[in-house]
Short mmCIF file of C-alpha atoms in Angstrom, two decimals:
data_model
loop_
_atom_site.label_atom_id
_atom_site.label_comp_id
_atom_site.label_asym_id
_atom_site.label_seq_id
_atom_site.Cartn_x
_atom_site.Cartn_y
_atom_site.Cartn_z
CA UNK A 1 30.91 -2.40 4.13
CA UNK A 2 29.11 -4.88 1.99
CA UNK A 3 25.38 -5.07 1.58
CA UNK A 4 23.14 -7.52 -0.22
CA UNK A 5 21.26 -5.90 -3.05
CA UNK A 6 17.61 -6.73 -3.23
CA UNK A 7 16.03 -8.18 -6.35
CA UNK A 8 13.33 -6.31 -8.16
CA UNK A 9 9.85 -7.65 -7.74
CA UNK A 10 7.06 -6.96 -10.19
CA UNK A 11 3.86 -8.72 -9.21
CA UNK A 12 1.08 -8.88 -11.74
CA UNK A 13 -1.86 -6.75 -10.75
CA UNK A 14 -5.31 -6.38 -12.06
CA UNK A 15 -6.43 -3.31 -13.91
CA UNK A 16 -7.46 -0.29 -11.83
CA UNK A 17 -9.30 2.90 -12.62
CA UNK A 18 -8.17 6.29 -11.47
CA UNK A 19 -11.08 8.56 -12.27
CA UNK A 20 -14.76 8.12 -11.64
CA UNK A 21 -17.13 9.41 -14.35
CA UNK A 22 -18.28 12.27 -12.16
CA UNK A 23 -14.78 13.45 -11.39
CA UNK A 24 -13.45 13.26 -14.94
CA UNK A 25 -16.19 15.49 -16.23
CA UNK A 26 -15.36 18.17 -13.70
CA UNK A 27 -11.58 17.93 -13.64
CA UNK A 28 -9.22 19.97 -15.75
CA UNK A 29 -6.97 18.44 -18.42
CA UNK A 30 -3.80 16.93 -17.04
CA UNK A 31 -0.43 16.72 -18.78
CA UNK A 32 1.32 13.56 -19.81
CA UNK A 33 4.90 13.40 -21.02
CA UNK A 34 6.30 10.76 -23.29
CA UNK A 35 9.65 9.07 -23.29
CA UNK A 36 11.33 6.40 -25.36
CA UNK A 37 9.95 5.64 -28.77
CA UNK A 38 6.37 4.82 -28.06
CA UNK A 39 3.61 5.11 -30.53
CA UNK A 40 0.42 6.88 -29.66
CA UNK A 41 -0.39 10.31 -30.96
CA UNK A 42 -0.40 13.36 -28.76
CA UNK A 43 -2.09 16.63 -29.44
CA UNK A 44 -0.13 19.83 -29.14
CA UNK A 45 3.22 18.21 -28.39
CA UNK A 46 6.04 20.62 -27.72
CA UNK A 47 9.59 20.44 -29.12
CA UNK A 48 10.68 18.90 -25.83
CA UNK A 49 8.33 15.99 -26.35
CA UNK A 50 5.78 17.07 -23.76
CA UNK A 51 2.16 17.01 -24.84
CA UNK A 52 -1.15 17.77 -23.21
CA UNK A 53 -3.86 15.12 -23.12
CA UNK A 54 -7.42 15.39 -21.98
CA UNK A 55 -7.68 11.97 -20.43
CA UNK A 56 -5.18 11.54 -17.60
CA UNK A 57 -2.99 9.74 -20.14
CA UNK A 58 -5.66 7.11 -20.71
CA UNK A 59 -7.38 6.19 -23.94
CA UNK A 60 -9.51 9.24 -24.53
CA UNK A 61 -12.85 8.67 -26.21
CA UNK A 62 -14.73 11.46 -27.90
CA UNK A 63 -18.17 12.14 -26.53
CA UNK A 64 -17.67 10.49 -23.16
CA UNK A 65 -21.09 10.18 -21.54
CA UNK A 66 -21.99 10.21 -17.88
CA UNK A 67 -21.60 6.66 -16.65
CA UNK A 68 -18.75 5.70 -19.00
CA UNK A 69 -15.53 4.48 -17.39
CA UNK A 70 -12.03 5.61 -18.32
CA UNK A 71 -9.34 2.97 -17.85
CA UNK A 72 -5.86 3.93 -16.74
CA UNK A 73 -2.71 1.86 -16.81
CA UNK A 74 -2.82 -1.24 -14.60
CA UNK A 75 -1.44 -0.80 -11.08
CA UNK A 76 1.76 -2.55 -12.14
CA UNK A 77 2.53 0.69 -13.99
CA UNK A 78 2.67 2.69 -10.76
CA UNK A 79 6.02 3.75 -9.29
CA UNK A 80 6.36 5.33 -5.84
CA UNK A 81 9.79 6.80 -5.06
CA UNK A 82 11.53 9.40 -2.91
CA UNK A 83 14.51 11.66 -3.46
CA UNK A 84 16.96 11.41 -0.55
CA UNK A 85 20.29 13.21 -0.10
CA UNK A 86 22.42 15.31 2.16
CA UNK A 87 21.41 18.94 2.50
CA UNK A 88 22.21 21.15 -0.52
CA UNK A 89 22.99 18.28 -2.87
CA UNK A 90 20.27 19.32 -5.32
CA UNK A 91 17.18 17.31 -4.34
CA UNK A 92 14.63 20.08 -4.82
CA UNK A 93 16.19 21.25 -8.09
CA UNK A 94 16.10 17.68 -9.39
CA UNK A 95 12.45 17.44 -8.36
CA UNK A 96 11.72 20.62 -10.35
CA UNK A 97 13.33 19.17 -13.47
CA UNK A 98 11.38 15.91 -13.16
CA UNK A 99 8.12 17.86 -12.82
CA UNK A 100 9.01 19.79 -15.96
CA UNK A 101 10.05 16.71 -17.94
CA UNK A 102 6.71 15.03 -17.23
CA UNK A 103 4.71 18.17 -18.02
CA UNK A 104 3.40 18.45 -14.47
CA UNK A 105 4.55 22.07 -14.37
CA UNK A 106 5.57 24.31 -17.25
CA UNK A 107 9.24 25.06 -17.68
CA UNK A 108 10.11 28.58 -16.59
CA UNK A 109 6.80 29.07 -14.79
CA UNK A 110 6.47 29.11 -11.03
CA UNK A 111 9.16 29.57 -8.44
CA UNK A 112 12.36 27.53 -8.09
CA UNK A 113 12.13 24.64 -5.63
CA UNK A 114 8.45 24.41 -6.49
CA UNK A 115 7.64 21.83 -3.82
CA UNK A 116 9.13 23.94 -0.99
CA UNK A 117 5.93 25.76 -0.13
CA UNK A 118 6.40 26.88 3.48
CA UNK A 119 7.46 30.44 4.23
CA UNK A 120 10.26 29.22 6.47
CA UNK A 121 11.57 27.03 3.62
CA UNK A 122 11.69 30.03 1.30
CA UNK A 123 13.44 32.21 3.85
CA UNK A 124 16.06 29.64 4.87
CA UNK A 125 16.52 27.90 1.53
CA UNK A 126 16.07 24.42 3.00
CA UNK A 127 13.43 21.71 2.75
CA UNK A 128 11.53 21.21 6.00
CA UNK A 129 8.48 19.18 4.94
CA UNK A 130 8.34 16.22 2.61
CA UNK A 131 6.09 17.02 -0.36
CA UNK A 132 4.38 14.68 -2.80
CA UNK A 133 3.64 15.16 -6.50
CA UNK A 134 1.96 12.78 -8.94
CA UNK A 135 3.35 12.68 -12.48
CA UNK A 136 2.36 10.87 -15.69
CA UNK A 137 4.88 9.59 -18.20
CA UNK A 138 4.77 7.50 -21.38
CA UNK A 139 7.57 4.94 -21.62
CA UNK A 140 8.58 2.10 -23.93
CA UNK A 141 10.60 -0.87 -22.66
CA UNK A 142 13.70 -2.03 -24.46
CA UNK A 143 13.20 -1.12 -28.10
CA UNK A 144 14.08 1.71 -30.46
CA UNK A 145 11.32 1.97 -32.96
CA UNK A 146 7.60 2.03 -32.52
CA UNK A 147 5.72 -1.18 -33.09
CA UNK A 148 2.82 -3.09 -31.70
CA UNK A 149 5.20 -5.41 -29.82
CA UNK A 150 6.85 -2.42 -28.15
CA UNK A 151 3.96 -0.11 -27.51
CA UNK A 152 4.46 2.87 -25.20
CA UNK A 153 2.65 2.55 -21.90
CA UNK A 154 1.43 5.25 -19.54
CA UNK A 155 3.02 5.20 -16.10
CA UNK A 156 1.89 6.97 -12.96
CA UNK A 157 4.79 8.21 -10.83
CA UNK A 158 4.46 9.41 -7.24
CA UNK A 159 7.45 11.57 -6.31
CA UNK A 160 8.23 12.54 -2.70
CA UNK A 161 10.83 15.27 -2.13
CA UNK A 162 12.35 14.89 1.35
CA UNK A 163 14.42 17.14 3.65
CA UNK A 164 18.17 16.71 3.81
CA UNK A 165 18.98 17.93 7.32
CA UNK A 166 19.35 15.40 10.12
CA UNK A 167 16.83 17.26 12.30
CA UNK A 168 14.08 16.32 9.82
CA UNK A 169 15.01 12.66 9.36
CA UNK A 170 11.60 11.67 10.73
CA UNK A 171 10.06 13.18 7.60
CA UNK A 172 12.34 10.99 5.49
CA UNK A 173 11.47 7.78 7.36
CA UNK A 174 7.73 8.41 6.99
CA UNK A 175 8.09 9.20 3.29
CA UNK A 176 9.98 5.98 2.62
CA UNK A 177 7.09 3.98 4.07
CA UNK A 178 5.02 4.93 1.01
CA UNK A 179 7.76 4.08 -1.52
CA UNK A 180 9.32 1.07 -3.18
CA UNK A 181 12.42 2.91 -4.35
CA UNK A 182 14.60 5.94 -3.72
CA UNK A 183 16.89 8.21 -5.72
CA UNK A 184 20.08 8.63 -3.68
CA UNK A 185 21.48 11.98 -4.85
CA UNK A 186 25.15 12.80 -4.17
CA UNK A 187 26.99 16.01 -4.98
CA UNK A 188 29.74 15.37 -7.55
CA UNK A 189 32.10 17.75 -5.71
CA UNK A 190 31.21 17.16 -2.06
CA UNK A 191 30.82 13.40 -2.32
CA UNK A 192 29.22 11.22 0.35
CA UNK A 193 28.31 13.17 3.50
CA UNK A 194 26.62 12.48 6.81
CA UNK A 195 22.97 12.44 5.72
CA UNK A 196 23.90 10.52 2.58
CA UNK A 197 24.89 7.65 4.87
CA UNK A 198 21.95 8.09 7.25
CA UNK A 199 19.35 8.25 4.48
CA UNK A 200 20.88 5.27 2.69
CA UNK A 201 20.47 3.17 5.82
CA UNK A 202 16.86 4.31 6.19
CA UNK A 203 16.12 3.23 2.62
CA UNK A 204 18.11 0.02 2.92
CA UNK A 205 16.34 -1.01 6.14
CA UNK A 206 13.01 -0.35 4.38
CA UNK A 207 14.06 -2.81 1.63
CA UNK A 208 13.83 -0.19 -1.10
CA UNK A 209 15.44 -0.27 -4.52
CA UNK A 210 18.13 2.43 -4.53
CA UNK A 211 19.13 4.31 -7.69
CA UNK A 212 22.37 6.29 -7.11
CA UNK A 213 22.60 9.66 -8.87
CA UNK A 214 25.68 11.88 -8.95
CA UNK A 215 24.42 15.43 -9.37
CA UNK A 216 26.11 18.74 -10.21
CA UNK A 217 28.54 17.21 -12.70
CA UNK A 218 28.76 20.61 -14.41
CA UNK A 219 30.77 22.08 -11.53
CA UNK A 220 34.49 22.74 -12.15
CA UNK A 221 35.43 20.76 -9.02
CA UNK A 222 33.21 17.77 -9.86
CA UNK A 223 34.90 14.36 -9.54
CA UNK A 224 32.34 11.67 -10.44
CA UNK A 225 34.92 8.85 -10.42
CA UNK A 226 35.87 9.58 -6.81
CA UNK A 227 32.20 9.66 -5.77
CA UNK A 228 31.55 6.37 -7.58
CA UNK A 229 34.39 4.82 -5.59
CA UNK A 230 32.84 6.12 -2.35
CA UNK A 231 29.44 4.67 -3.23
CA UNK A 232 31.06 1.32 -4.00
CA UNK A 233 33.16 1.33 -0.83
CA UNK A 234 30.42 2.44 1.57
CA UNK A 235 27.24 1.01 0.10
CA UNK A 236 28.41 -1.66 -2.36
CA UNK A 237 26.59 0.13 -5.18
CA UNK A 238 27.69 -0.90 -8.66
CA UNK A 239 29.39 2.06 -10.42
CA UNK A 240 27.70 1.03 -13.68
CA UNK A 241 24.29 1.68 -12.07
CA UNK A 242 25.16 5.28 -11.18
CA UNK A 243 23.48 8.05 -13.20
CA UNK A 244 25.42 11.25 -13.92
CA UNK A 245 23.26 14.36 -14.02
CA UNK A 246 23.16 18.10 -13.62
CA UNK A 247 19.77 19.27 -12.42
CA UNK A 248 20.82 22.87 -13.10
CA UNK A 249 21.67 22.44 -16.79
CA UNK A 250 19.47 19.41 -17.49
CA UNK A 251 22.39 17.19 -18.51
CA UNK A 252 21.64 13.49 -18.10
CA UNK A 253 18.10 13.96 -16.80
CA UNK A 254 16.54 12.05 -19.70
CA UNK A 255 17.79 8.78 -18.17
CA UNK A 256 16.36 9.32 -14.66
CA UNK A 257 12.66 8.58 -15.23
CA UNK A 258 13.28 5.52 -17.45
CA UNK A 259 15.56 4.19 -14.69
CA UNK A 260 12.80 4.75 -12.13
CA UNK A 261 10.30 2.84 -14.27
CA UNK A 262 12.60 -0.05 -15.16
CA UNK A 263 14.40 -0.55 -11.83
CA UNK A 264 11.81 0.25 -9.14
CA UNK A 265 9.07 -2.37 -8.63
CA UNK A 266 5.37 -1.64 -8.51
CA UNK A 267 3.76 -1.30 -5.07
CA UNK A 268 2.60 -4.48 -3.33
CA UNK A 269 -1.02 -4.92 -2.35
CA UNK A 270 -4.28 -6.56 -3.33
CA UNK A 271 -6.94 -4.67 -5.25
CA UNK A 272 -9.66 -7.15 -4.15
CA UNK A 273 -8.80 -6.99 -0.43
CA UNK A 274 -10.60 -4.69 2.03
CA UNK A 275 -9.39 -1.12 2.06
CA UNK A 276 -6.28 -0.34 4.12
CA UNK A 277 -4.65 3.10 4.00
CA UNK A 278 -1.56 4.32 5.84
CA UNK A 279 -1.83 7.88 7.18
CA UNK A 280 1.46 9.51 6.17
CA UNK A 281 0.94 13.15 7.07
CA UNK A 282 -1.72 15.76 7.72
CA UNK A 283 -2.22 19.49 7.98
CA UNK A 284 -5.01 21.79 9.06
CA UNK A 285 -7.06 23.86 6.62
CA UNK A 286 -9.35 26.58 7.94
CA UNK A 287 -12.13 25.61 5.52
CA UNK A 288 -11.77 21.85 4.96
CA UNK A 289 -10.46 20.87 8.36
CA UNK A 290 -7.73 18.25 8.56
CA UNK A 291 -6.40 17.11 5.16
CA UNK A 292 -4.71 13.71 5.36
CA UNK A 293 -2.03 12.40 3.02
CA UNK A 294 -2.44 8.64 2.64
CA UNK A 295 -0.97 5.65 0.82
CA UNK A 296 -3.52 3.06 -0.30
CA UNK A 297 -2.02 -0.35 0.51
CA UNK A 298 -5.03 -2.55 -0.33
CA UNK A 299 -8.43 -2.03 -1.90
CA UNK A 300 -9.84 1.23 -3.20
CA UNK A 301 -11.40 4.40 -1.79
CA UNK A 302 -14.24 6.41 -3.35
CA UNK A 303 -15.76 9.73 -2.50
CA UNK A 304 -18.75 9.19 -0.21
CA UNK A 305 -17.33 6.04 1.45
CA UNK A 306 -17.40 5.75 5.21
CA UNK A 307 -14.02 5.04 6.75
CA UNK A 308 -12.90 4.27 10.27
CA UNK A 309 -9.66 4.85 12.17
CA UNK A 310 -7.96 1.79 13.64
CA UNK A 311 -6.41 3.94 16.39
CA UNK A 312 -9.43 5.93 17.57
CA UNK A 313 -12.37 3.92 16.18
CA UNK A 314 -14.08 7.07 14.96
CA UNK A 315 -16.06 6.99 11.71
CA UNK A 316 -15.86 9.60 8.94
CA UNK A 317 -17.39 10.17 5.53
CA UNK A 318 -15.00 10.84 2.66
CA UNK A 319 -15.87 14.33 1.45
CA UNK A 320 -13.08 14.60 -1.11
CA UNK A 321 -10.28 12.39 -2.40
CA UNK A 322 -7.61 12.95 -5.01
CA UNK A 323 -3.94 13.29 -5.85
CA UNK A 324 -1.30 16.02 -5.64
CA UNK A 325 -0.60 17.07 -9.23
CA UNK A 326 1.28 18.90 -7.75
CA UNK A 327 -1.58 20.86 -6.15
CA UNK A 328 -4.64 19.12 -4.74
CA UNK A 329 -6.52 17.63 -7.71
CA UNK A 330 -9.80 15.86 -6.96
CA UNK A 331 -10.23 12.50 -8.70
CA UNK A 332 -13.05 11.01 -6.65
CA UNK A 333 -11.19 7.73 -6.18
CA UNK A 334 -7.86 6.22 -5.10
CA UNK A 335 -6.75 2.68 -5.93
CA UNK A 336 -4.17 0.24 -4.66
CA UNK A 337 -0.67 1.68 -4.80
CA UNK A 338 -1.82 5.28 -5.06
CA UNK A 339 -0.57 8.12 -2.84
CA UNK A 340 -3.05 10.96 -2.44
CA UNK A 341 -5.10 13.06 -0.05
CA UNK A 342 -8.37 12.52 1.79
CA UNK A 343 -10.74 15.09 3.29
CA UNK A 344 -12.97 13.34 5.80
CA UNK A 345 -14.35 16.12 7.94
CA UNK A 346 -11.88 15.76 10.82
CA UNK A 347 -12.10 18.96 12.79
CA UNK A 348 -9.52 18.17 15.47
CA UNK A 349 -5.86 17.57 14.76
CA UNK A 350 -5.78 14.93 17.51
CA UNK A 351 -7.90 12.66 15.32
CA UNK A 352 -5.23 12.45 12.59
CA UNK A 353 -2.53 10.21 14.03
CA UNK A 354 0.45 9.72 11.75
CA UNK A 355 0.99 6.00 11.14
CA UNK A 356 -2.69 5.16 11.71
CA UNK A 357 -4.55 2.65 9.53
CA UNK A 358 -7.75 3.86 7.86
CA UNK A 359 -10.25 1.29 6.57
CA UNK A 360 -13.86 0.97 5.48
CA UNK A 361 -16.43 1.22 8.24
CA UNK A 362 -17.53 -2.14 9.67
CA UNK A 363 -14.76 -4.05 7.91
CA UNK A 364 -12.18 -5.99 9.91
CA UNK A 365 -8.58 -5.55 8.80
CA UNK A 366 -5.16 -6.10 10.28
CA UNK A 367 -3.63 -2.70 11.11
CA UNK A 368 -0.55 -1.71 9.18
CA UNK A 369 2.76 -1.34 10.92
CA UNK A 370 3.07 2.30 11.94
CA UNK A 371 6.17 4.40 12.47
CA UNK A 372 8.76 4.28 15.20
CA UNK A 373 8.29 7.08 17.72
CA UNK A 374 10.66 10.00 17.29
CA UNK A 375 13.61 10.29 19.68
CA UNK A 376 13.77 13.84 20.96
CA UNK A 377 17.22 15.31 21.54
CA UNK A 378 16.37 18.88 22.56
CA UNK A 379 13.69 20.10 24.95
CA UNK A 380 12.50 23.67 25.20
CA UNK A 381 9.97 25.52 27.33
CA UNK A 382 7.52 27.73 25.48
CA UNK A 383 5.39 30.34 27.28
CA UNK A 384 3.20 33.23 26.12
CA UNK A 385 4.29 36.67 27.27
CA UNK A 386 0.72 37.27 28.49
CA UNK A 387 -0.83 34.45 30.50
CA UNK A 388 -4.28 35.26 29.14
CA UNK A 389 -3.08 34.20 25.68
CA UNK A 390 -2.42 30.63 26.75
CA UNK A 391 -5.51 29.21 25.03
CA UNK A 392 -4.60 30.91 21.73
CA UNK A 393 -1.05 29.58 21.97
CA UNK A 394 -2.38 26.10 22.73
CA UNK A 395 -4.62 26.18 19.65
CA UNK A 396 -1.75 27.36 17.42
CA UNK A 397 0.58 24.62 18.71
CA UNK A 398 -2.11 21.98 18.17
CA UNK A 399 -2.61 23.01 14.54
CA UNK A 400 1.13 23.14 13.88
CA UNK A 401 1.89 19.74 15.44
CA UNK A 402 -0.71 18.26 13.09
CA UNK A 403 1.81 19.03 10.34
CA UNK A 404 4.87 18.00 12.38
CA UNK A 405 4.33 14.71 14.18
CA UNK A 406 7.93 14.58 15.42
CA UNK A 407 7.32 17.28 18.06
CA UNK A 408 6.24 16.23 21.54
CA UNK A 409 4.16 18.69 23.56
CA UNK A 410 3.32 18.52 27.26
CA UNK A 411 1.91 21.18 29.54
CA UNK A 412 4.02 22.43 32.40
CA UNK A 413 3.91 25.19 34.99
CA UNK A 414 6.69 27.57 35.93
CA UNK A 415 6.63 29.67 39.07
CA UNK A 416 8.17 32.55 37.11
CA UNK A 417 6.41 32.28 33.72
CA UNK A 418 3.11 30.59 34.56
CA UNK A 419 1.48 27.92 32.40
CA UNK A 420 3.28 26.89 29.24
CA UNK A 421 4.50 23.92 27.23
CA UNK A 422 7.59 21.76 27.19
CA UNK A 423 8.34 20.71 23.62
CA UNK A 424 10.71 17.99 22.45
CA UNK A 425 12.59 18.35 19.16
CA UNK A 426 15.00 16.29 17.08
CA UNK A 427 17.67 19.00 17.14
CA UNK A 428 18.45 22.69 17.46
CA UNK A 429 17.48 23.52 13.86
CA UNK A 430 14.21 21.65 14.29
CA UNK A 431 13.48 23.71 17.41
CA UNK A 432 14.39 26.96 15.67
CA UNK A 433 12.25 26.19 12.60
CA UNK A 434 9.30 25.13 14.74
CA UNK A 435 9.54 28.34 16.76
CA UNK A 436 9.67 30.41 13.55
CA UNK A 437 6.69 28.59 12.04
CA UNK A 438 4.78 28.91 15.29
CA UNK A 439 5.49 32.63 15.49
CA UNK A 440 4.29 33.14 11.92
CA UNK A 441 1.14 31.06 12.36
CA UNK A 442 0.52 32.40 15.86
CA UNK A 443 0.75 36.07 14.93
CA UNK A 444 -1.45 35.48 11.88
CA UNK A 445 -4.03 33.75 14.03
CA UNK A 446 -4.03 36.56 16.62
CA UNK A 447 -4.18 39.16 13.88
CA UNK A 448 -7.34 37.58 12.45
CA UNK A 449 -8.86 37.09 15.90
CA UNK A 450 -8.48 40.70 16.99
CA UNK A 451 -9.40 42.16 13.62
CA UNK A 452 -12.63 40.19 13.82
CA UNK A 453 -13.41 40.99 17.45
CA UNK A 454 -11.82 44.32 18.20
CA UNK A 455 -11.00 45.82 14.79
CA UNK A 456 -7.41 46.26 15.92
CA UNK A 457 -4.09 44.48 15.52
CA UNK A 458 -2.15 43.05 18.40
CA UNK A 459 1.13 41.16 18.29
CA UNK A 460 2.26 38.58 20.80
CA UNK A 461 5.69 37.78 22.17
CA UNK A 462 6.85 34.28 22.98
CA UNK A 463 9.33 33.48 25.74
CA UNK A 464 11.61 30.66 24.58
CA UNK A 465 13.64 28.80 27.19
CA UNK A 466 17.18 27.77 26.32
CA UNK A 467 17.22 24.13 25.21
CA UNK A 468 17.46 21.68 28.09
CA UNK A 469 19.17 18.63 26.64
CA UNK A 470 20.07 16.55 29.68
CA UNK A 471 17.69 13.77 30.60
CA UNK A 472 18.64 12.58 34.10
CA UNK A 473 17.77 9.26 35.71
CA UNK A 474 18.67 8.75 39.34
CA UNK A 475 18.02 6.22 42.08
CA UNK A 476 17.16 7.07 45.65
CA UNK A 477 16.68 5.15 48.86
CA UNK A 478 13.53 5.50 50.93
CA UNK A 479 12.19 3.01 53.47
CA UNK A 480 14.90 0.55 52.37
CA UNK A 481 13.76 0.48 48.70
CA UNK A 482 15.12 1.96 45.49
CA UNK A 483 13.17 3.82 42.81
CA UNK A 484 14.14 5.32 39.47
CA UNK A 485 12.94 8.79 38.58
CA UNK A 486 13.07 10.42 35.14
CA UNK A 487 13.86 14.12 35.37
CA UNK A 488 13.52 16.60 32.51
CA UNK A 489 13.38 19.75 34.60
CA UNK A 490 15.84 20.68 37.37
CA UNK A 491 12.88 21.85 39.47
CA UNK A 492 11.73 18.23 39.63
CA UNK A 493 14.80 17.16 41.62
CA UNK A 494 13.67 16.09 45.06
CA UNK A 495 14.69 18.15 48.08
CA UNK A 496 13.29 15.64 50.58
CA UNK A 497 16.00 14.93 53.21
CA UNK A 498 14.59 11.39 53.56
CA UNK A 499 15.75 10.57 50.04
CA UNK A 500 19.42 10.09 49.24
CA UNK A 501 20.79 10.35 45.70
CA UNK A 502 22.66 7.17 44.82
CA UNK A 503 23.51 7.65 41.14
CA UNK A 504 22.78 9.94 38.25
CA UNK A 505 22.95 9.14 34.52
CA UNK A 506 22.61 11.19 31.40
CA UNK A 507 21.95 9.99 27.83
CA UNK A 508 24.73 9.28 25.37
CA UNK A 509 24.76 8.52 21.65
CA UNK A 510 26.91 6.38 19.39
CA UNK A 511 27.60 8.71 16.47
CA UNK A 512 29.34 8.29 13.12
CA UNK A 513 31.15 11.43 11.96
CA UNK A 514 32.17 11.73 8.30
CA UNK A 515 34.53 14.63 7.58
CA UNK A 516 37.28 15.62 5.12
CA UNK A 517 40.67 14.30 6.21
CA UNK A 518 42.10 17.78 6.85
CA UNK A 519 39.62 18.33 9.71
CA UNK A 520 40.19 15.04 11.53
CA UNK A 521 42.51 16.43 14.20
CA UNK A 522 40.26 19.36 15.08
CA UNK A 523 37.15 17.19 15.28
CA UNK A 524 38.85 14.59 17.51
CA UNK A 525 39.98 17.38 19.85
CA UNK A 526 36.46 18.83 19.92
CA UNK A 527 34.94 15.44 20.77
CA UNK A 528 37.50 14.83 23.53
CA UNK A 529 36.71 18.20 25.10
CA UNK A 530 33.03 17.17 25.15
CA UNK A 531 33.76 13.88 26.95
CA UNK A 532 33.56 11.86 23.75
CA UNK A 533 35.29 8.48 23.43
CA UNK A 534 36.72 7.39 20.09
CA UNK A 535 35.58 3.87 19.16
CA UNK A 536 36.76 3.49 15.56
CA UNK A 537 38.75 5.39 12.96
CA UNK A 538 38.86 4.63 9.22
CA UNK A 539 39.15 6.21 5.77
CA UNK A 540 36.28 5.58 3.36
CA UNK A 541 38.32 6.47 0.25
CA UNK A 542 40.91 3.75 0.83
#
């Protein structure tokens, strides 16, 4: 396959400011790492070249008074990028090393896979939710030796660590909407695998700059030359552009961030245009309400502004705004190209629609293009063991779907189980993870409820239907006319003798299966037994 490689674009942008005077006086010092050979003195620099600055990597001035402004790098020094890969190819470990190299977290402190914060992620060892972290880095272009002509500049980097399993591909597609580039990580021993291909296409269709990285080169079975040939054959990626790294040992990591800065373009947008923000994700906090993760496409947002939703038309006041560094860090302002969070007082999760456009109140803007709706592959019925707990289950599902927009939820009634929900998922693992998260959140919610009301603890059981994957469409004849009916539940099949079933269809998919050559025969047999039809057969290493 041959693909056209996109050219880097680097529009000139006007200078932006990250921190308002009020927020800088109340915020804690933030770290800034340096790379290259830039000048500029840093206090307390460590042997690894990481120093702590008191000014968000801006020009710190002693005796800053209330009302003074602190300038940051111009928006052209912002880089937004994601890490995409197949599962277990080292994305989260690479993210940890980048956070350490930039001084965002201290080396050796905190838990491994720092950005995997959910309990289910810790228990299963996989990434379920895409997580964002803002980093600061000092870089010099193209010269060895500090001089005024080659002065080191401060860059702001927004990193998004994405899941690697196919069931969470919707998280990847939403993350790429906030980026201009992606690090395509491939295991040096395993080579290109299924989600490597799928995630590449997602990034390629989004017109992102792709930086290929071959990870785990320290393994005894590593074969970087073979993987380079695969990347060239499948994606037409130049082998000379491939970075060789080992996130475990740190080998080759010093070239990753400079490559991000020099190859990935700055975000497009207009600082002087009216505010437009893309709602990327959200989650519910018991104290702050709904916390929204946003990407500022145009304009700027300040604490205290009134914003409106293009989807619902409701108006909110910005109570807090900031960045993830990597925890929530209030800055009081977000500018063009920034990725951060907004607390606007939303109390209902239905108000935060992923893909929505947020703008200043009473301003007219063209809504941003949202996200494609998720295609659900597995459907499951979910019912409380006790019918009186339906409202509590409904509340728990509503809060959880705020953090997982790829799940569809509709109410349904069963003659045997009563009132419940039919949920649509992207796959079996997605369903299993959602059920586990729901059980954890649900039991915690009930525990708090009954401790508060009855001073006792009560657990709750959930009845989970087996997944119902078939989605039937059939035509029937009544009064000489034909109608099409969509059926997701066998109970919905008509038993009216006046209607005659003419035809019945079920969904099918066109799938690409990438496997080692020794398993080809077994996989072809398995597909044939499941009524699969072989359309094409080829070797990617030849």
